[in-house]
CSV table of C-alpha atoms and ligand atoms in Angstrom, one decimal:
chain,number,residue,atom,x,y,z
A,22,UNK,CA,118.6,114.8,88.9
A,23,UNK,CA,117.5,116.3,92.2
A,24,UNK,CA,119.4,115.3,95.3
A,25,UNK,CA,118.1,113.8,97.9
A,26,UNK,CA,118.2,110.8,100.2
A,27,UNK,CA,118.2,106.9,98.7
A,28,UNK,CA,114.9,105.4,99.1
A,29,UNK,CA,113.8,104.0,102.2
A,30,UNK,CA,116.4,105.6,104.1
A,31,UNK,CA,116.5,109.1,106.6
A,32,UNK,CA,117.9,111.6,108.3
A,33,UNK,CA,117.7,111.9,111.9
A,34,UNK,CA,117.9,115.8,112.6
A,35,UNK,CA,119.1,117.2,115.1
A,36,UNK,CA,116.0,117.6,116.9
A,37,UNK,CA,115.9,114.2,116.9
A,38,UNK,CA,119.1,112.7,117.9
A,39,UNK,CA,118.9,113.2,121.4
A,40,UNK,CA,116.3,110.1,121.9
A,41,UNK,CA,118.7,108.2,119.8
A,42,UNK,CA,121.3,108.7,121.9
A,43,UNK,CA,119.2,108.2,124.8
A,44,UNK,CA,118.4,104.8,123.8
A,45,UNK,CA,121.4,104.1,123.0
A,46,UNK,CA,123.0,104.7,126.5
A,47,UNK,CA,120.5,102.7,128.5
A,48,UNK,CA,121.0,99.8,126.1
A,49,UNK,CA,124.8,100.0,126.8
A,50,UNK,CA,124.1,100.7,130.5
A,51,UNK,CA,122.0,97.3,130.4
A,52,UNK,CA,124.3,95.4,128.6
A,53,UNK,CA,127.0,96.6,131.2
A,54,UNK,CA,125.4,94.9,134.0
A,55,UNK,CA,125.0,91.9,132.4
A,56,UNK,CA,128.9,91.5,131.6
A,57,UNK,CA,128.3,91.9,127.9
A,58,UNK,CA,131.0,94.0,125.8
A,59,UNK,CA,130.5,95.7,122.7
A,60,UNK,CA,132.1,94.4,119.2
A,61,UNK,CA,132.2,96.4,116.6
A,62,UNK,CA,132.8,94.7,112.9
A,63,UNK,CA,132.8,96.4,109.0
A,64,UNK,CA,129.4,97.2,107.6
A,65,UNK,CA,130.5,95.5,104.5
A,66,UNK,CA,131.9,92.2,104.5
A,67,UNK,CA,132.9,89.3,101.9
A,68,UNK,CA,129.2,88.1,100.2
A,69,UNK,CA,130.2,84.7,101.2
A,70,UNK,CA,129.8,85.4,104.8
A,71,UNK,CA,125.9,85.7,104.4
A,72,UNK,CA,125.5,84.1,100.9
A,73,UNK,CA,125.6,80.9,102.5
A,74,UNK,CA,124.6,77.4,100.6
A,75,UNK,CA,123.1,77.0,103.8
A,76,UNK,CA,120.9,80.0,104.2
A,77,UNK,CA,117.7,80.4,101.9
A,78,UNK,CA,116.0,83.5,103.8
A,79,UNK,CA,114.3,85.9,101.6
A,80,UNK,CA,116.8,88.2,102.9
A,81,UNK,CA,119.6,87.0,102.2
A,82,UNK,CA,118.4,85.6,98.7
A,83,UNK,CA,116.6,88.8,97.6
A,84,UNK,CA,117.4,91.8,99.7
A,85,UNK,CA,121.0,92.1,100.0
A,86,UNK,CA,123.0,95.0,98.6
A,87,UNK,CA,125.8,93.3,96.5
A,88,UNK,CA,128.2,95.2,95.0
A,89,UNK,CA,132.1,94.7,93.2
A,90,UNK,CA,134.3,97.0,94.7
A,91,UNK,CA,137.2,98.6,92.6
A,92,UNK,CA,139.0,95.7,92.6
A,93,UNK,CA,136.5,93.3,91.3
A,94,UNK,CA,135.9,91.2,95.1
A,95,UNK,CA,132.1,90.6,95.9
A,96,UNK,CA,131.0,92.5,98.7
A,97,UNK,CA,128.1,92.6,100.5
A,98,UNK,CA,126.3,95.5,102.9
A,99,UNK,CA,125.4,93.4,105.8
A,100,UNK,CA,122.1,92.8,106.4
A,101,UNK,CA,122.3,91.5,109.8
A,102,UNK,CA,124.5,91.7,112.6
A,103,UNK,CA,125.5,88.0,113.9
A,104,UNK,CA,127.1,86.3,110.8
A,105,UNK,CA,129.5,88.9,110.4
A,106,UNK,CA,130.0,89.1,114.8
A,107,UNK,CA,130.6,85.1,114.1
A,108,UNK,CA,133.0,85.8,111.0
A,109,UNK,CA,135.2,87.4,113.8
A,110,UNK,CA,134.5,85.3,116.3
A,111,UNK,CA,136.4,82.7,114.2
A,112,UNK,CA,138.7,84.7,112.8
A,113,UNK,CA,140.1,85.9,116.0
A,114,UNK,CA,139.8,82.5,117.6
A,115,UNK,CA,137.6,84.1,120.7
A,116,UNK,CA,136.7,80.5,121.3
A,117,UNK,CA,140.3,79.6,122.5
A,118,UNK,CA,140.7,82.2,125.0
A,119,UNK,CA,136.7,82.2,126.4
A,120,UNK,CA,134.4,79.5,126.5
A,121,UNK,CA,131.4,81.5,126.8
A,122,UNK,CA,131.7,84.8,124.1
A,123,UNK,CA,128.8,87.4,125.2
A,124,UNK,CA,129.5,90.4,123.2
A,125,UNK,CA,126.8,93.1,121.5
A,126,UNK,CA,126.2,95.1,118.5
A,127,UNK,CA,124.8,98.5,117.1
A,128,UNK,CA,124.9,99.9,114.1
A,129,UNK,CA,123.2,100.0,110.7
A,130,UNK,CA,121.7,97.4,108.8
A,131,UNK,CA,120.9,97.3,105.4
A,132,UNK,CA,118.0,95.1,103.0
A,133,UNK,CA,116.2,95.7,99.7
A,134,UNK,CA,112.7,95.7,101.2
A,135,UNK,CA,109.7,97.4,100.2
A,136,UNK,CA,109.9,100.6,102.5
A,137,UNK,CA,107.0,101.5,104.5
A,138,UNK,CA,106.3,102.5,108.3
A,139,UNK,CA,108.9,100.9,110.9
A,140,UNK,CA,110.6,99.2,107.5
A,141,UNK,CA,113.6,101.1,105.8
A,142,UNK,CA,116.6,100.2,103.5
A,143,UNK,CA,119.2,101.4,105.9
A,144,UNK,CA,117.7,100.7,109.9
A,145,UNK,CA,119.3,100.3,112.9
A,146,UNK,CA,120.1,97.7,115.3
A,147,UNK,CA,121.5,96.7,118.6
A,148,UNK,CA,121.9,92.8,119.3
A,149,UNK,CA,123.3,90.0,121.3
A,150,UNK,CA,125.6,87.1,120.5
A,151,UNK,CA,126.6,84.9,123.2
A,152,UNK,CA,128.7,82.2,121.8
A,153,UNK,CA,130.0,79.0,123.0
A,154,UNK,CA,127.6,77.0,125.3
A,155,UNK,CA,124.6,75.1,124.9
A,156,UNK,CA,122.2,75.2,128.1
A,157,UNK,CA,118.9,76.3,128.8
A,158,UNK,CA,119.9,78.5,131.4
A,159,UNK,CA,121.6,80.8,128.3
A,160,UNK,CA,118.2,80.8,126.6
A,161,UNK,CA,116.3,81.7,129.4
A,162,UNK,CA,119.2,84.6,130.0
A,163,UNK,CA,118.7,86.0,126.8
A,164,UNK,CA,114.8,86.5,127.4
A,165,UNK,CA,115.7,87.4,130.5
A,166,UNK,CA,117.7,90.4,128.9
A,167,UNK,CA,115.4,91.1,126.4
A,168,UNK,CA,112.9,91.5,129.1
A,169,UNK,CA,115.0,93.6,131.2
A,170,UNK,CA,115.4,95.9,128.2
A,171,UNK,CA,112.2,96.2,127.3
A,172,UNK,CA,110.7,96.9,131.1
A,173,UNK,CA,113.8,99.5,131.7
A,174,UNK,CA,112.3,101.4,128.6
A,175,UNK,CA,109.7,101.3,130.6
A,176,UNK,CA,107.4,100.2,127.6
A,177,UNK,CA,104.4,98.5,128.5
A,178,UNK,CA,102.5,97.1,125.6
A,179,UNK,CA,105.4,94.4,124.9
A,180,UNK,CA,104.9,90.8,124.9
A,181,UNK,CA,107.6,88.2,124.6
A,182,UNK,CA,106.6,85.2,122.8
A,183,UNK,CA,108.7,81.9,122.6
A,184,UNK,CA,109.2,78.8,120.4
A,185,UNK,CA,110.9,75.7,120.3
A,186,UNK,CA,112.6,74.4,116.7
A,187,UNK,CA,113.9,71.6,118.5
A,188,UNK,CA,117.1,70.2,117.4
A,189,UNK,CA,118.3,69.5,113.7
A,190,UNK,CA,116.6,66.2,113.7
A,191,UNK,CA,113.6,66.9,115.1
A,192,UNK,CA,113.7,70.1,113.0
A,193,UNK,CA,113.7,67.5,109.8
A,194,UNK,CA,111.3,65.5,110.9
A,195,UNK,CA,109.2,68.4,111.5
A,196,UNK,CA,110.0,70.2,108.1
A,197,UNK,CA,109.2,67.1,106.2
A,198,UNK,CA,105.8,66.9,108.2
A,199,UNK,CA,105.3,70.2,107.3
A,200,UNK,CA,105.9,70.1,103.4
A,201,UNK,CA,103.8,66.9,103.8
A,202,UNK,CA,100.8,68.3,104.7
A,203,UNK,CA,101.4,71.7,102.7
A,204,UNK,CA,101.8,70.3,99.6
A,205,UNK,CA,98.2,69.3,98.2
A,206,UNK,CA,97.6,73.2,99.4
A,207,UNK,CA,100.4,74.5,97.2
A,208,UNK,CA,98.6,75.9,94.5
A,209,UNK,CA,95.7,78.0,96.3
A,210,UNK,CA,99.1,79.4,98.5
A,211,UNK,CA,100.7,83.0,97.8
A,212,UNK,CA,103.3,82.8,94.7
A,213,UNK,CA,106.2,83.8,97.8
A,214,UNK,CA,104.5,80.5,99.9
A,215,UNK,CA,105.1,77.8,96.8
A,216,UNK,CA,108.7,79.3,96.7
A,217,UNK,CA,109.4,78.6,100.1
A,218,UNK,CA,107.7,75.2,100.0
A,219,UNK,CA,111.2,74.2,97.9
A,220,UNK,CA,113.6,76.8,99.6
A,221,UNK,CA,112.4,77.5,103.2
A,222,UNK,CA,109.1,75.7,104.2
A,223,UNK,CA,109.2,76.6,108.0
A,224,UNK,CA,108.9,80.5,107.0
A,225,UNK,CA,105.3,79.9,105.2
A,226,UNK,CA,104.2,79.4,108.8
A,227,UNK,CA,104.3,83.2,109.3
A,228,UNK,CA,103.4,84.6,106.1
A,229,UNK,CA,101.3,88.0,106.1
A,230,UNK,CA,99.7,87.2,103.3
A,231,UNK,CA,98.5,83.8,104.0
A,232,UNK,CA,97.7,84.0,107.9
A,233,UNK,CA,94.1,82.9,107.2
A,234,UNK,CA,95.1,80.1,104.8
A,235,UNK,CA,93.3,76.8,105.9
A,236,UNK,CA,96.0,74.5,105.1
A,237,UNK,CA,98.3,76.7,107.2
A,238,UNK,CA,96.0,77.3,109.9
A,239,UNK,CA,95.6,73.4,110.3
A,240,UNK,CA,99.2,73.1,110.1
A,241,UNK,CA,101.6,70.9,112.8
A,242,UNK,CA,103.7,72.7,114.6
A,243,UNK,CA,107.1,72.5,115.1
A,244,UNK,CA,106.7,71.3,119.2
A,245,UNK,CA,104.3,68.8,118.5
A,246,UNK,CA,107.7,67.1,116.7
A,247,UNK,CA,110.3,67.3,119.3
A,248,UNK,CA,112.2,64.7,120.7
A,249,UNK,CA,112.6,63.8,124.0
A,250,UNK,CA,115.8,66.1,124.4
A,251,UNK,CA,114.3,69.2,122.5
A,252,UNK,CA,111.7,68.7,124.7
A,253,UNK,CA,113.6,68.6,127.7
A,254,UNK,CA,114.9,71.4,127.0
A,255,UNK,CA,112.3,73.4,125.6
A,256,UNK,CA,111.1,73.1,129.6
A,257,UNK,CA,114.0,74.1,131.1
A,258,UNK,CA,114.1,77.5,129.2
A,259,UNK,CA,110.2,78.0,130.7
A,260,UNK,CA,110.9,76.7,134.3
A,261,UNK,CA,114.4,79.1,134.8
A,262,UNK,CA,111.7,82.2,132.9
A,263,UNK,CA,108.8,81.3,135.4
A,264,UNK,CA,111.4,81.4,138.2
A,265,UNK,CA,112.3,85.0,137.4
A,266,UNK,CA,108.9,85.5,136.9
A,267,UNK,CA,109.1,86.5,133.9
A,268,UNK,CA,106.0,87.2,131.8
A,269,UNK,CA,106.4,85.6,128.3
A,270,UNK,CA,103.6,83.4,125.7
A,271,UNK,CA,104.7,80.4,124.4
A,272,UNK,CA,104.3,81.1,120.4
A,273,UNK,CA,103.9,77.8,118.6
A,274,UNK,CA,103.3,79.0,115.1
A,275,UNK,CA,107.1,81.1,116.1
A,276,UNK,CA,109.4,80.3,113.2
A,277,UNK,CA,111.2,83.8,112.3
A,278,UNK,CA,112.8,84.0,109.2
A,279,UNK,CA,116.4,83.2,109.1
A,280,UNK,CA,117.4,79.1,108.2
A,281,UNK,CA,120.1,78.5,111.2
A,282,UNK,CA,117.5,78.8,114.1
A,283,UNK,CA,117.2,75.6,116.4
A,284,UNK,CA,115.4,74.7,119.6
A,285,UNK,CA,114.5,78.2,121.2
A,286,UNK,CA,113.2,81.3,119.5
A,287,UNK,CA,111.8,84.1,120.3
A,288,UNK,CA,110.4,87.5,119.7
A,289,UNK,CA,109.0,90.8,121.1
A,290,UNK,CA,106.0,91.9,120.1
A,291,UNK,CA,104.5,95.7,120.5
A,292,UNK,CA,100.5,95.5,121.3
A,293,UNK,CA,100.5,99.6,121.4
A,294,UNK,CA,97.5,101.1,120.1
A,295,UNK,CA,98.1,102.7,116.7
A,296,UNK,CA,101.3,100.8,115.9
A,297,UNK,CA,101.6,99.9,112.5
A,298,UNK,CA,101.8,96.5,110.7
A,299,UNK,CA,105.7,96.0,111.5
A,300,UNK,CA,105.5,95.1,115.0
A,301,UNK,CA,107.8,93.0,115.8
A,302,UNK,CA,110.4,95.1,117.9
A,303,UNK,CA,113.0,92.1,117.7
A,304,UNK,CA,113.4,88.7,117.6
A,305,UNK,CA,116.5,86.0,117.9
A,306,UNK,CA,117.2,82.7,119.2
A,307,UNK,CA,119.8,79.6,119.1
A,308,UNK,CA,121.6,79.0,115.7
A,309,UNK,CA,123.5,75.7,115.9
A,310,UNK,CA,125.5,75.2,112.7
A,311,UNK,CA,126.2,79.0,112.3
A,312,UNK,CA,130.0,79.1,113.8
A,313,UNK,CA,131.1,75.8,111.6
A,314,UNK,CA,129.4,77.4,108.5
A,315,UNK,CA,131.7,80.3,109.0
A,316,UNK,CA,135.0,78.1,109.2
A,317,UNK,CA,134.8,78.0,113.4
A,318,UNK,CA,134.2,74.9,115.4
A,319,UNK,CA,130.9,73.1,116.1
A,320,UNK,CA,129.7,75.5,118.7
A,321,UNK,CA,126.7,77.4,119.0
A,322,UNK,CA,125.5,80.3,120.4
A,323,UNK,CA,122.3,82.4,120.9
A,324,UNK,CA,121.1,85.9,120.3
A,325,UNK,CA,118.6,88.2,119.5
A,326,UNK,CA,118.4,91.8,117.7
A,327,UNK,CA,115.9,94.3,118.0
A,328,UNK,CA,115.2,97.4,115.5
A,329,UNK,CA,115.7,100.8,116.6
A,330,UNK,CA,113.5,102.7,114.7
A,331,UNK,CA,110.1,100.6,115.9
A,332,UNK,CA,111.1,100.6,119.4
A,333,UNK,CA,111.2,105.1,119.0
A,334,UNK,CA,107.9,104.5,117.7
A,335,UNK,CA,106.5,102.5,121.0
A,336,UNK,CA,108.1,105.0,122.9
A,337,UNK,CA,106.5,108.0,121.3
A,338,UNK,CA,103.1,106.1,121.2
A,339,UNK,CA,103.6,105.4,124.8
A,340,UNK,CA,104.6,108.7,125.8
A,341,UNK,CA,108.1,108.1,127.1
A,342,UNK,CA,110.7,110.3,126.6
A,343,UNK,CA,114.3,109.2,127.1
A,344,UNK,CA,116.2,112.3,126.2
A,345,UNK,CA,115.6,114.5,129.5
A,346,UNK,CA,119.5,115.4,129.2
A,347,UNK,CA,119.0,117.4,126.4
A,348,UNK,CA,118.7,120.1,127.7
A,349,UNK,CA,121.6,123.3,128.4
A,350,UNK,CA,122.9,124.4,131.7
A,351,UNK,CA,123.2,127.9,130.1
A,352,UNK,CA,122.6,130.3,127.2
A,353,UNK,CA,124.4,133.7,126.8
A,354,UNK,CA,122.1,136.2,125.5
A,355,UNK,CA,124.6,138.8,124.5
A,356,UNK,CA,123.1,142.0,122.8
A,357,UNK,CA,124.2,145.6,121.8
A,358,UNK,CA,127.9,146.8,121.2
A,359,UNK,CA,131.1,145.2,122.4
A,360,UNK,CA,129.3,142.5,124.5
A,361,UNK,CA,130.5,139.6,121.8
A,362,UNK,CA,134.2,139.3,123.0
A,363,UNK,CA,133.4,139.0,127.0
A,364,UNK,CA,130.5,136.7,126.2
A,365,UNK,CA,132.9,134.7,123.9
A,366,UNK,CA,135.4,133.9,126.7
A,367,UNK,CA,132.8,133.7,129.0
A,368,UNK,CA,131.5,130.7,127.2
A,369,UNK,CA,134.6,129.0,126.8
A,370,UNK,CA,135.3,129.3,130.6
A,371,UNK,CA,131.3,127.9,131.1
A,372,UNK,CA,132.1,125.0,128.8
A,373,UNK,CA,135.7,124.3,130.6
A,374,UNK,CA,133.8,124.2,134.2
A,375,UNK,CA,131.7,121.0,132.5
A,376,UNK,CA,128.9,122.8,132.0
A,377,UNK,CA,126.6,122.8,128.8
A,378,UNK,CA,126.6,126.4,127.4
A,379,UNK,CA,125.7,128.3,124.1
A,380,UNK,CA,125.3,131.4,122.3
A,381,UNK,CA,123.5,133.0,118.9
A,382,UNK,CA,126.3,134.7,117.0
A,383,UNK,CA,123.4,136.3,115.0
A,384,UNK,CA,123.6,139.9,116.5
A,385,UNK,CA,119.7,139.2,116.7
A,386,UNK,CA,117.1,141.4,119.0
A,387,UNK,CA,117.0,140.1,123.0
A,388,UNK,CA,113.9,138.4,122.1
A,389,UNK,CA,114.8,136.4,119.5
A,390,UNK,CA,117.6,135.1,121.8
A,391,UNK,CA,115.3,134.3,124.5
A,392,UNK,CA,113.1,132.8,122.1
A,393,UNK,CA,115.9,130.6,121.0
A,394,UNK,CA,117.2,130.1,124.3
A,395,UNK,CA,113.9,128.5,125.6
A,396,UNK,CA,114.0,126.2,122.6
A,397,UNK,CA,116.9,124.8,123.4
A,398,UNK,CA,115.5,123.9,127.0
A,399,UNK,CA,118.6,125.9,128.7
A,400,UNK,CA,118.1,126.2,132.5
A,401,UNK,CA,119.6,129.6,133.1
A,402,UNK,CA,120.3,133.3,130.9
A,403,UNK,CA,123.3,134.8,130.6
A,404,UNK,CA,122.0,138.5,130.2
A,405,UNK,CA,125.4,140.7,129.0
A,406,UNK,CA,123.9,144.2,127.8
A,407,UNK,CA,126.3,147.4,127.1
A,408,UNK,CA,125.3,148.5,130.7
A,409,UNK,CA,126.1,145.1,132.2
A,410,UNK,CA,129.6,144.9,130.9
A,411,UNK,CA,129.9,148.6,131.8
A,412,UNK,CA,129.8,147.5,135.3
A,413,UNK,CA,131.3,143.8,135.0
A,414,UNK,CA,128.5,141.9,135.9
A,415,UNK,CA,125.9,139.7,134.5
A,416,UNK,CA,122.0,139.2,134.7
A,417,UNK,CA,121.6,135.6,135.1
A,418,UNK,CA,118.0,134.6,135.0
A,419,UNK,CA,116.5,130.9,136.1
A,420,UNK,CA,114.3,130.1,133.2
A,421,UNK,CA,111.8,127.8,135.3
A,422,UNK,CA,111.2,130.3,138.2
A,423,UNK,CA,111.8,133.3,136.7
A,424,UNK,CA,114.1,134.6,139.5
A,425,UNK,CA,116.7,137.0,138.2
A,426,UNK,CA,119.8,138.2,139.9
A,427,UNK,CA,123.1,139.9,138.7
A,428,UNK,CA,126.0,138.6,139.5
A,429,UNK,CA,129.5,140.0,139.3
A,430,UNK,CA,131.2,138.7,135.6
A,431,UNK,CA,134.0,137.0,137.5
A,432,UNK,CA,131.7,135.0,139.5
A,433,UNK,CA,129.3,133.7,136.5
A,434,UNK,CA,131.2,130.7,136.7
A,435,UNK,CA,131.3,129.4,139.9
A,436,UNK,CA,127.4,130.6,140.0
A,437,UNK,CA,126.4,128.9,137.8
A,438,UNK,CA,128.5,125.8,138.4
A,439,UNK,CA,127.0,125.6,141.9
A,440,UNK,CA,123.8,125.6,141.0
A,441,UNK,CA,123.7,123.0,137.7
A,442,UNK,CA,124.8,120.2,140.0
B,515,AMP,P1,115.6,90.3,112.0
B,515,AMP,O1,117.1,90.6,111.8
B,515,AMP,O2,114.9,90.3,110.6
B,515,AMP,O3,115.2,89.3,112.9
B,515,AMP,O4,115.0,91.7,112.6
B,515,AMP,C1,115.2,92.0,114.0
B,515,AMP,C2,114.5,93.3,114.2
B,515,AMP,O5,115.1,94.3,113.4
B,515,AMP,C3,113.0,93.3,113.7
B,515,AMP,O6,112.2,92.8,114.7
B,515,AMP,C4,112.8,94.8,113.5
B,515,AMP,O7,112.5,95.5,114.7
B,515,AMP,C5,114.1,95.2,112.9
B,515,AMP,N1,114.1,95.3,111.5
B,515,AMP,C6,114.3,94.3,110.6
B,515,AMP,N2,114.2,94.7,109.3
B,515,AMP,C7,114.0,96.0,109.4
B,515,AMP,C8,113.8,97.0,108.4
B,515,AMP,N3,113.9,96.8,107.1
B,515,AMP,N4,113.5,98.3,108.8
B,515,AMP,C9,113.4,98.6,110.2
B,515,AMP,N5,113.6,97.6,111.1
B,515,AMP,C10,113.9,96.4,110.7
């Protein structure tokens, strides 16, 4: 058998990881000023910790990766990052030292989906949790974020669009309206749509398949069922959101597709020309029974994740490039005899004054060295001929301008140094 790479997965090359890591730091840097500190927790966990009586997702019933380890115990890939953040949440008992837990996440995820564009088996995300209070003002703080994050990308085809589920009564009611007025429809729905009717009937509201479907076009929604306190509280979110003037559309076909959502939920939305069908950049909201499912007291929390991969794609389709660090402060083009050992220390000593330095150990013509140095974006040459070590010196060489000077060996450093500031 040939080898290669597990369906729906990839390698990011490194051409590629630069942006990665770009996105990666102003996420942190984000999350930084909002007081929120990383957690980091196994990729595989106990199944029980997402196969949950409770939960009836199509993720969790159909896509997880389940496997026996050597010594029999069910495990489980996670396919998600906030049950197993909650699993150690309670396990650590967070909640008796800090009322309010906001902690973040990135890493890899992985689901048995059907790969396409912007969907993969193994994908990447970075996501919120904050655990421990109930209050609109959270809510709205999370969008809040989610907005900042977005609009610090510097992405402008994004739209954030909000939902209320209400809370678990008014989630009933509305799920029983729902399954009322779906049922004489069930057999002209998709053959995934009459399961969830049983399992899951709030995710039929956003099926791709049956967006057009009469009987869920004429559907209620789930605000047209909240009580008086959902409702209450479903304002409060949008009046702290219109104080920070904060541009979001309220969403009322919103479900998303995991089962422990209540009252607010929300998602962002790319509206870029040319992006594919999997839009949805990320998506969260409150989850109320979540934190006693895993064994931890009746508290909830909110949070959101978004996917990596789709928000790369945005920024390609909008131009935006994160990675302007990747570039090097130097490249020594050594060439001819005995030039390899003084360029060799010479980059060590470039690399020990902080600098970003490299070399081709190729024995290759000048020009292919230039050619290579220019690839790697490096800001100045290092030009050690037999002539220039002959007389101790270097040609250094500012890529952008051209401008070439030589410069006694001993002072490459402190050259160089000076002027990559
Ligand atoms: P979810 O955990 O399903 O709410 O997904 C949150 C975000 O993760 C989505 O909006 C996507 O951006 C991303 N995402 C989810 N599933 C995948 C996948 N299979 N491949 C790539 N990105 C994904």
């Amino acid at each position: 058998m040939a080898i290669h790479r597990v369906k729906g997965t990839y390698d990011v090359l490194p051409t590629e990881s630069a942006k990665w890591q770009a996105l990666e730091e102003k996420v942190r840097a984000l999350f930084r000023q909002y007081h929120i500190r990383e957690m980091r927790t196994p990729i595989m966990e106990y199944s029980g910790v997402f196969h949950r009586q409770n939960d009836r997702s199509d993720m969790v019933t159909k896509e997880t990766y389940d496997f026996k380890d050597r010594s029999h115990r069910d495990l489980t890939l996670r396919p998600e990052g906030t049950a197993g953040i909650i699993r150690s949440y309670v396990e650590h008992k967070l909640y008796a030292s800090q009322e309010l837990e906001k902690v973040y996440y990135i890493g890899p995820n992985f689901r048995y989906e059907r790969p396409q564009k912007g969907r993969y088996r193994q994908f990447y995300q970075f996501g919120v949790e904050a655990i421990g209070a109930t209050d609109p003002a959270l809510d709205a703080e999370m969008i809040m974020l989610a907005y900042d994050l977005f609009s610090s990308l510097g992405l402008k085809g994004v739209k954030i669009r909000i939902n209320s589920l209400g809370n678990d009564a008014s989630r009933a009611t509305y799920q029983n309206a729902l399954i009322k007025h779906l049922l004489p429809h069930r057999d002209t729905l998709c053959d995934d749509c009459k399961e969830r009717l049983d399992k899951n009937p709030l995710r039929i509201l956003d099926c791709k398949i049956d967006q057009a479907h009469p009987g869920i076009l004429s559907a209620p929604t789930p605000v047209d069922y909240l009580d008086e306190p959902s409702m209450t509280y479903f304002n409060a979110v949008q009046s702290y959101l219109d104080d920070a003037d904060i541009d979001y559309e309220l969403a009322p076909r919103l479900v998303r597709g995991l089962d422990y959502y209540s009252h607010t939920v929300f998602e962002i939305e790319a509206d870029i020309k040319g992006f594919g069908a999997q839009n949805v950049l990320g998506g969260g909201g409150r989850y109320q029974s979540l934190v006693k499912e895993l064994d931890g007291p009746d508290i909830s929390g909110i949070g959101f994740a978004c996917g990596m991969e789709r928000i790369l794609d945005a920024l390609a389709l909008e131009g935006i490039s994160l990675d302007d660090n990747d570039k090097l402060d130097a490249y020594i083009i050594a060439f001819g005899n005995n030039t390899k050992k003084v360029a060799s220390t010479l980059l060590h000593n470039l690399r020990k004054a902080g600098l970003s330095a490299d070399m081709n150990y190729t024995n290759k013509s000048f020009k292919a060295q230039l050619k290579q140095a220019l690839r790697d974006h490096a800001s100045y040459l290092v030009i050690l001929g037999e002539n220039e070590i002959k007389q101790g010196v270097a040609g250094i060489k500012h890529t952008m301008t051209q401008q070439q000077e030589t410069v006694d060996l001993s002072e490459v450093v402190n050259y160089l140094q000076k002027r990559s500031k």
